[in-house]
PDB file of C-alpha atoms in Angstrom:
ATOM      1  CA  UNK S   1     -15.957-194.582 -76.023  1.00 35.00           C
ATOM      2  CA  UNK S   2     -14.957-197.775 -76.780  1.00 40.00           C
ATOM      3  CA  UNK S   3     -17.809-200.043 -78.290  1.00 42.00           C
ATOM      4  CA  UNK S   4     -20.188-199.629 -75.832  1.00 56.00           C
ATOM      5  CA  UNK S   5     -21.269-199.409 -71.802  1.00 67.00           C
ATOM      6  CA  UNK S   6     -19.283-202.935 -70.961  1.00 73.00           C
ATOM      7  CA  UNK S   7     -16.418-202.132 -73.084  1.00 86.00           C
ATOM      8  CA  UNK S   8     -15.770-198.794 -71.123  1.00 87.00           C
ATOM      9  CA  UNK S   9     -16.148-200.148 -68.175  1.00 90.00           C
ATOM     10  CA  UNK S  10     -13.958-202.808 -68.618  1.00 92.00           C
ATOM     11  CA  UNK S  11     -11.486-200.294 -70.372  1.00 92.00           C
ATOM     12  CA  UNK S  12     -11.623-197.670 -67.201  1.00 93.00           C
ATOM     13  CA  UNK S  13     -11.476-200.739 -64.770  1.00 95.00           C
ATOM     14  CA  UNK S  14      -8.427-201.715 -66.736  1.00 94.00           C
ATOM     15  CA  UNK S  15      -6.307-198.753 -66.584  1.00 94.00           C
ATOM     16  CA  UNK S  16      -7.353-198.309 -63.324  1.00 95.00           C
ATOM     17  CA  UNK S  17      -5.526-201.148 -62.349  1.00 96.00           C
ATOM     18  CA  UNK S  18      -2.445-200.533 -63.977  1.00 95.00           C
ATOM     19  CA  UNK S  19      -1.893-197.456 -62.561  1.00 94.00           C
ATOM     20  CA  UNK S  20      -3.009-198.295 -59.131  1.00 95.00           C
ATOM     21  CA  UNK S  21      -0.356-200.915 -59.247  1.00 96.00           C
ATOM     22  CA  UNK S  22       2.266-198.420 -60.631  1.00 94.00           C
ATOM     23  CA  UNK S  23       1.302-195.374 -58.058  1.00 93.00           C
ATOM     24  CA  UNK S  24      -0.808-196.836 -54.950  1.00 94.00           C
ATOM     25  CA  UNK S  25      -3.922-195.830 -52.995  1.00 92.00           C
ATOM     26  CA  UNK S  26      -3.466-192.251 -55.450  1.00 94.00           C
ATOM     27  CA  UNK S  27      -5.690-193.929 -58.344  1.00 95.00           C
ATOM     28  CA  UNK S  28      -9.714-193.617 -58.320  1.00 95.00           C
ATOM     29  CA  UNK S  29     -11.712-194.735 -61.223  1.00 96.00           C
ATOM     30  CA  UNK S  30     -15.553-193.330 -62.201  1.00 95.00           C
ATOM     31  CA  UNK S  31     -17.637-194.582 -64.830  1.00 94.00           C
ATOM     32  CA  UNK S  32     -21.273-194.750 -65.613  1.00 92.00           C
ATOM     33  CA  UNK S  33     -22.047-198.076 -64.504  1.00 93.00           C
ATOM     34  CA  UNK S  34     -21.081-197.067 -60.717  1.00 94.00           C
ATOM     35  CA  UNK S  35     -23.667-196.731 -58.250  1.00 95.00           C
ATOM     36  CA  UNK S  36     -24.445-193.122 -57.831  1.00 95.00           C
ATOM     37  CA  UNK S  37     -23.066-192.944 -54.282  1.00 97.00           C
ATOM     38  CA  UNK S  38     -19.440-194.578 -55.710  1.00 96.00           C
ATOM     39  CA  UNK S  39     -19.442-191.875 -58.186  1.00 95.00           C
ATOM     40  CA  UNK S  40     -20.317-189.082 -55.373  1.00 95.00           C
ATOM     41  CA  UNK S  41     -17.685-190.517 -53.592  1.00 96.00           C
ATOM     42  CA  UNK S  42     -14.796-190.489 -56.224  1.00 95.00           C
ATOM     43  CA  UNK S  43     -15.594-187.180 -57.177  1.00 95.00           C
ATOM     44  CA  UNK S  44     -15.246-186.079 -53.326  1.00 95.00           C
ATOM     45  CA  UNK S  45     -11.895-187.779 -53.068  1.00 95.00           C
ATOM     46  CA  UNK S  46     -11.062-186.572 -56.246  1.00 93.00           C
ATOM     47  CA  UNK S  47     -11.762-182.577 -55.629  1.00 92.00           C
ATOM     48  CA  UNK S  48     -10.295-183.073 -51.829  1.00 93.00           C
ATOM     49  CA  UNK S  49      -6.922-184.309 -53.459  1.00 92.00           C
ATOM     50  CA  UNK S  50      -7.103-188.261 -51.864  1.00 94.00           C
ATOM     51  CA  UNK S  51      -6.976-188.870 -55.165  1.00 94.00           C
ATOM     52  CA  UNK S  52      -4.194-187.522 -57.499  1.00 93.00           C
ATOM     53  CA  UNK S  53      -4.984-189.665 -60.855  1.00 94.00           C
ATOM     54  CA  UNK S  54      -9.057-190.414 -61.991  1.00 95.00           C
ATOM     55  CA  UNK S  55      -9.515-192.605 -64.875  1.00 95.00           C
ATOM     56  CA  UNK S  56     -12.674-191.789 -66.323  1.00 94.00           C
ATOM     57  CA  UNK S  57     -15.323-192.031 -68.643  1.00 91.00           C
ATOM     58  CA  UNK S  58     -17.090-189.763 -70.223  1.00 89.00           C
ATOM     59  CA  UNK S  59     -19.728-189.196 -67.274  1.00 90.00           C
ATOM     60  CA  UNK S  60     -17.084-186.325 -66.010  1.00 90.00           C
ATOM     61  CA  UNK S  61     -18.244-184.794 -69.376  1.00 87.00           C
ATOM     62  CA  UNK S  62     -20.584-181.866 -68.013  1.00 83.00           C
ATOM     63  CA  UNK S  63     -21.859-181.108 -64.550  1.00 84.00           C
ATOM     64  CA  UNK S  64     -18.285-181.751 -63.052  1.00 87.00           C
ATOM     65  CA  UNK S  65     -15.692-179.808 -61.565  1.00 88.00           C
ATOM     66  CA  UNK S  66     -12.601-180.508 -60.391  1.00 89.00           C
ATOM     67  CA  UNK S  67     -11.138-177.140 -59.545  1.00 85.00           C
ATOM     68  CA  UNK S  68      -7.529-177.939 -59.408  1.00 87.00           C
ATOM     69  CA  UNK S  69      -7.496-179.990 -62.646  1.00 91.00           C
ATOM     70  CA  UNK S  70      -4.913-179.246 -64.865  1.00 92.00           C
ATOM     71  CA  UNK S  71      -4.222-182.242 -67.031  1.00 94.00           C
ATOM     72  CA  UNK S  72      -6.731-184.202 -68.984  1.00 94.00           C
ATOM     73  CA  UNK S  73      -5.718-187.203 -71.244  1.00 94.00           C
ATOM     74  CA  UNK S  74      -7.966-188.298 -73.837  1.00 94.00           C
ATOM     75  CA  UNK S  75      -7.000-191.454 -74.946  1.00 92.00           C
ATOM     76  CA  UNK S  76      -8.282-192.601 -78.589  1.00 92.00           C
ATOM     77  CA  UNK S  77      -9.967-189.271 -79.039  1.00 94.00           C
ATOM     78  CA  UNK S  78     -10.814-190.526 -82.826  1.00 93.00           C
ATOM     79  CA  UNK S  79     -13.850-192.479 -81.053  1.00 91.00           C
ATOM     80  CA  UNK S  80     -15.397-188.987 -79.291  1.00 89.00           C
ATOM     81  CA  UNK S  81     -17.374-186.405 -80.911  1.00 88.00           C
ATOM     82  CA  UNK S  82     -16.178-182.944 -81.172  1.00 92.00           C
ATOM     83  CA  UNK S  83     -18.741-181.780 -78.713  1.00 89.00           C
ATOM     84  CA  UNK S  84     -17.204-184.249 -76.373  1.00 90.00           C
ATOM     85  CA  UNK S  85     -14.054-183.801 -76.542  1.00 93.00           C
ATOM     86  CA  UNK S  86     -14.465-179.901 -76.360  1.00 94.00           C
ATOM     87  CA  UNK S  87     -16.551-180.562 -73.227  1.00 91.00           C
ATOM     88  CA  UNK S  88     -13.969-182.565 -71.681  1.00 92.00           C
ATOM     89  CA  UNK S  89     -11.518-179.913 -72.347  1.00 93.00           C
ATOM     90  CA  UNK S  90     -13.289-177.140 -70.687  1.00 91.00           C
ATOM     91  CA  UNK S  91     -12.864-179.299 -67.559  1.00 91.00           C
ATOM     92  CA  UNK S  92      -9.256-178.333 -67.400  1.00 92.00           C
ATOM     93  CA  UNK S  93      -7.755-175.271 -65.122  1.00 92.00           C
ATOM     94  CA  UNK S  94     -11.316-174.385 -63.914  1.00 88.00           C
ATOM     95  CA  UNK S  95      -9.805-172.718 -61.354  1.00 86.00           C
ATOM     96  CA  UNK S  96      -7.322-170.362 -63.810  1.00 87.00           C
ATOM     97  CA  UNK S  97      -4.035-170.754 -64.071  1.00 88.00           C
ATOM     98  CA  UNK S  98      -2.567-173.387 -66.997  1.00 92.00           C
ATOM     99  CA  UNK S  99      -3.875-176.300 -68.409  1.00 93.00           C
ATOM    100  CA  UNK S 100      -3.236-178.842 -70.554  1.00 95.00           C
ATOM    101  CA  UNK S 101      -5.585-181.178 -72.959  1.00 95.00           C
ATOM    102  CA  UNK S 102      -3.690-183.800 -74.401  1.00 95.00           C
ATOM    103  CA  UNK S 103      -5.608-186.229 -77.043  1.00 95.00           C
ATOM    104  CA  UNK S 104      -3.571-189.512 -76.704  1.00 94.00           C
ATOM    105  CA  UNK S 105      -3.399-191.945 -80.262  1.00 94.00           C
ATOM    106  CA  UNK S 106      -2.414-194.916 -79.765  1.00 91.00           C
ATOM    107  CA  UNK S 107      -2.741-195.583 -83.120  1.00 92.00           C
ATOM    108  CA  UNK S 108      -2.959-194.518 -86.920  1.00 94.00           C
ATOM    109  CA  UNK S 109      -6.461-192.680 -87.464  1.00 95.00           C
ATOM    110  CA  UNK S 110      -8.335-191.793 -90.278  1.00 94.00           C
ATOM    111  CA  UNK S 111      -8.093-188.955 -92.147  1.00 94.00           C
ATOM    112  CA  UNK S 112     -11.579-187.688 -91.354  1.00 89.00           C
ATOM    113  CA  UNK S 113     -10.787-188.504 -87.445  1.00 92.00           C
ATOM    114  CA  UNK S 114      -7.666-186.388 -87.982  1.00 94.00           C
ATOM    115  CA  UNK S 115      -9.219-183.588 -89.465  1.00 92.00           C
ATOM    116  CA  UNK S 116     -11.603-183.334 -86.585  1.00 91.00           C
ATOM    117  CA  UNK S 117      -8.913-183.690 -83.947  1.00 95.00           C
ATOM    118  CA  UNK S 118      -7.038-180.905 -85.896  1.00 95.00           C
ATOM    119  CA  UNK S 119     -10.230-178.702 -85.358  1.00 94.00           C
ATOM    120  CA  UNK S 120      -9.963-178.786 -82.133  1.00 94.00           C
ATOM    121  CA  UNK S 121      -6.879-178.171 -81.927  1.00 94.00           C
ATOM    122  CA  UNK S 122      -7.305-174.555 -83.793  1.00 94.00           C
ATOM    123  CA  UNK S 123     -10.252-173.833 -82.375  1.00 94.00           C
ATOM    124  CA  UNK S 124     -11.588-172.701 -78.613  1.00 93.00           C
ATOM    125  CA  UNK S 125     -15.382-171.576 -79.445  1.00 93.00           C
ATOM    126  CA  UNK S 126     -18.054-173.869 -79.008  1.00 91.00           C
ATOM    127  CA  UNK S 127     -20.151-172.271 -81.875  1.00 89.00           C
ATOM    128  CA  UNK S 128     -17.668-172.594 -84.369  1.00 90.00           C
ATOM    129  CA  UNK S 129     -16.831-176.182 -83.307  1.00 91.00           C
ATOM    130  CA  UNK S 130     -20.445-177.223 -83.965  1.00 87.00           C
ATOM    131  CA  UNK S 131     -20.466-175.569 -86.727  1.00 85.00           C
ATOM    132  CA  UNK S 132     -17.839-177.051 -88.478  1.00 85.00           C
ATOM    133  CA  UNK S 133     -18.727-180.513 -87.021  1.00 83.00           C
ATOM    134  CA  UNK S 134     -22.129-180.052 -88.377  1.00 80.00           C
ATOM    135  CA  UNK S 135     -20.843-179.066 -91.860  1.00 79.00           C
ATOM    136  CA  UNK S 136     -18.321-182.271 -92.036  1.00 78.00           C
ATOM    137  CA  UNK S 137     -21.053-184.106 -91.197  1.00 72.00           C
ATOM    138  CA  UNK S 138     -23.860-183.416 -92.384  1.00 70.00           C
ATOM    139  CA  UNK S 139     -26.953-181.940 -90.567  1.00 66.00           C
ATOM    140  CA  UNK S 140     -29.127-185.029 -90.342  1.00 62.00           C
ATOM    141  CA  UNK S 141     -32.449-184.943 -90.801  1.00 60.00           C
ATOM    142  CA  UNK S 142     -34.458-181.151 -89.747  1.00 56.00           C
ATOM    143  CA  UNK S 143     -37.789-182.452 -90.112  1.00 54.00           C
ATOM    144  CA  UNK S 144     -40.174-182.637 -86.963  1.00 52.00           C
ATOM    145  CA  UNK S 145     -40.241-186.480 -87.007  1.00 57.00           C
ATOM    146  CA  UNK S 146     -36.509-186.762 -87.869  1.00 54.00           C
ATOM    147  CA  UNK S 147     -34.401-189.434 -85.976  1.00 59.00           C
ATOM    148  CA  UNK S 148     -30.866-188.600 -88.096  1.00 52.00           C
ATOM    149  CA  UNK S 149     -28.401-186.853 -86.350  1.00 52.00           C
ATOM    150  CA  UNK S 150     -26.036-186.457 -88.895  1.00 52.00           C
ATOM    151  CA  UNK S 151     -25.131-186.687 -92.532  1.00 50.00           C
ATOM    152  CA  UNK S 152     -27.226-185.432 -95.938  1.00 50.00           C
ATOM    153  CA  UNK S 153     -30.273-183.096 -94.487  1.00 50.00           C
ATOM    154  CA  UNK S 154     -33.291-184.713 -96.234  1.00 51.00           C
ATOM    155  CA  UNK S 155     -35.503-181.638 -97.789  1.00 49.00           C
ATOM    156  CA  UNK S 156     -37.942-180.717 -95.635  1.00 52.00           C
ATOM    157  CA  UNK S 157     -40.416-180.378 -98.824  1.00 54.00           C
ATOM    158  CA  UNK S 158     -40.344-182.647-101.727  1.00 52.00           C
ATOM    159  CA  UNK S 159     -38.079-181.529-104.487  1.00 53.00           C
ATOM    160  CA  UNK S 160     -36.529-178.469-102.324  1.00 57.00           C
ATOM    161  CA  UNK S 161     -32.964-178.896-100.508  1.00 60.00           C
ATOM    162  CA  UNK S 162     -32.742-176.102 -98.067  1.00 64.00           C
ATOM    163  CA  UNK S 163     -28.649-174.639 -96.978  1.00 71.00           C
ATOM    164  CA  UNK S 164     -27.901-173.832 -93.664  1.00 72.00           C
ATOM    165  CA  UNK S 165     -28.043-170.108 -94.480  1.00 79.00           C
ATOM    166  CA  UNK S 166     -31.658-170.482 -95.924  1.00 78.00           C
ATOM    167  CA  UNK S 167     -32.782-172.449 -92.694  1.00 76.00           C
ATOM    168  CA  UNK S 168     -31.339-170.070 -90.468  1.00 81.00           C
ATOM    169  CA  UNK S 169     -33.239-166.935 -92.384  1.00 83.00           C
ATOM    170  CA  UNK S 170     -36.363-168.886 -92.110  1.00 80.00           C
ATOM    171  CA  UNK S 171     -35.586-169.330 -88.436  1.00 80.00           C
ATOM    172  CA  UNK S 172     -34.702-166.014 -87.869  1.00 84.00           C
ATOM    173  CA  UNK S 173     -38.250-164.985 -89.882  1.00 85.00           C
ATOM    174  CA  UNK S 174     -40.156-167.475 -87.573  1.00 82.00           C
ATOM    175  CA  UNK S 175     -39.066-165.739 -84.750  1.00 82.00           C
ATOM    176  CA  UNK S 176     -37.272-168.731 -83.389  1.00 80.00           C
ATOM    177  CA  UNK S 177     -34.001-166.938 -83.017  1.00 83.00           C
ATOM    178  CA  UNK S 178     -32.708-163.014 -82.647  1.00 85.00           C
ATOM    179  CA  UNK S 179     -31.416-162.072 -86.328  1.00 84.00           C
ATOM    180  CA  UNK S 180     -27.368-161.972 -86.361  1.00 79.00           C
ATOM    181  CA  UNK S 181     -26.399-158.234 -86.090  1.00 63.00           C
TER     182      UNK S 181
END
């Protein structure tokens, strides 16, 4: 995402236009701002091979399949969440076969961007992504009224900072979740 619903569309709109001028009637475009029945219609065209190239927000995210996918290009992945960009991967090569997820910088990143990026790069399994992503970041706030979705967990009881481990056991003791074997 760029810096918000205008700026994607605008950005999707964009690129749409450059490469409709560069490869014809072959280009489609989908973003959230579409009318439902544009988007319904794109996708159509899109899975019935009318069109060859979609430029696309995230709304292709989850809930869509394009079964002969098999090149995605993220471009500034740096402004997605791990979650994201692991979602939009798993829309590649649905239908078997290879596929390839390329993450597109167009320019220099952060270190704490590239360390994300690298993560997914190394890693295939959702778990461990959000795992990972929640450890780098912090797991927000755990309490019943809490609006934090990242960064230093705030103790659920005054004076006591709970780890992820001790949550989990207390979870687990709850019976909110199966114990790990």
């Amino acid at each position: 995402m760029v810096n918000g619903e205008a700026d994607t569309r605008n950005a999707v709109e964009a690129a749409y236009e450059r490469f409709r001028r560069l490869l014809g009637d072959d280009v489609g475009y989908i973003h959230g701002s579409l009318p439902e029945s544009a988007k319904t219609e794109t996708i159509e065209k899109m899975k019935s091979g009318q069109i060859k190239l979609l430029v696309a927000s995230t709304v292709i995210e989850v809930g869509v399949t394009f079964p002969g996918l098999t090149l995605m290009v993220a471009v500034s992945p740096e402004h997605f969440g791990v979650a994201q960009l692991h979602q939009l991967r798993g829309r590649v090569a649905r239908k078997g076969g290879r596929g390839f997820f390329i993450m597109y910088l167009p320019s220099p990143i952060k270190q704490s961007a590239s360390s994300r990026l690298r993560l997914l790069t190394a890693c295939n399994d959702g778990f461990v992504l959000a795992e990972k992503d929640a450890e780098s970041r912090g797991y927000g706030d755990l309490s019943l009224e809490g609006e934090r979705q990242s960064g230093a967990t705030r103790p659920l009881f005054f004076g006591l900072s709970l780890t992820r481990g001790e949550i989990e056991a207390g979870a687990v003791q709850a019976g909110l979740i199966p114990a790990q074997q």
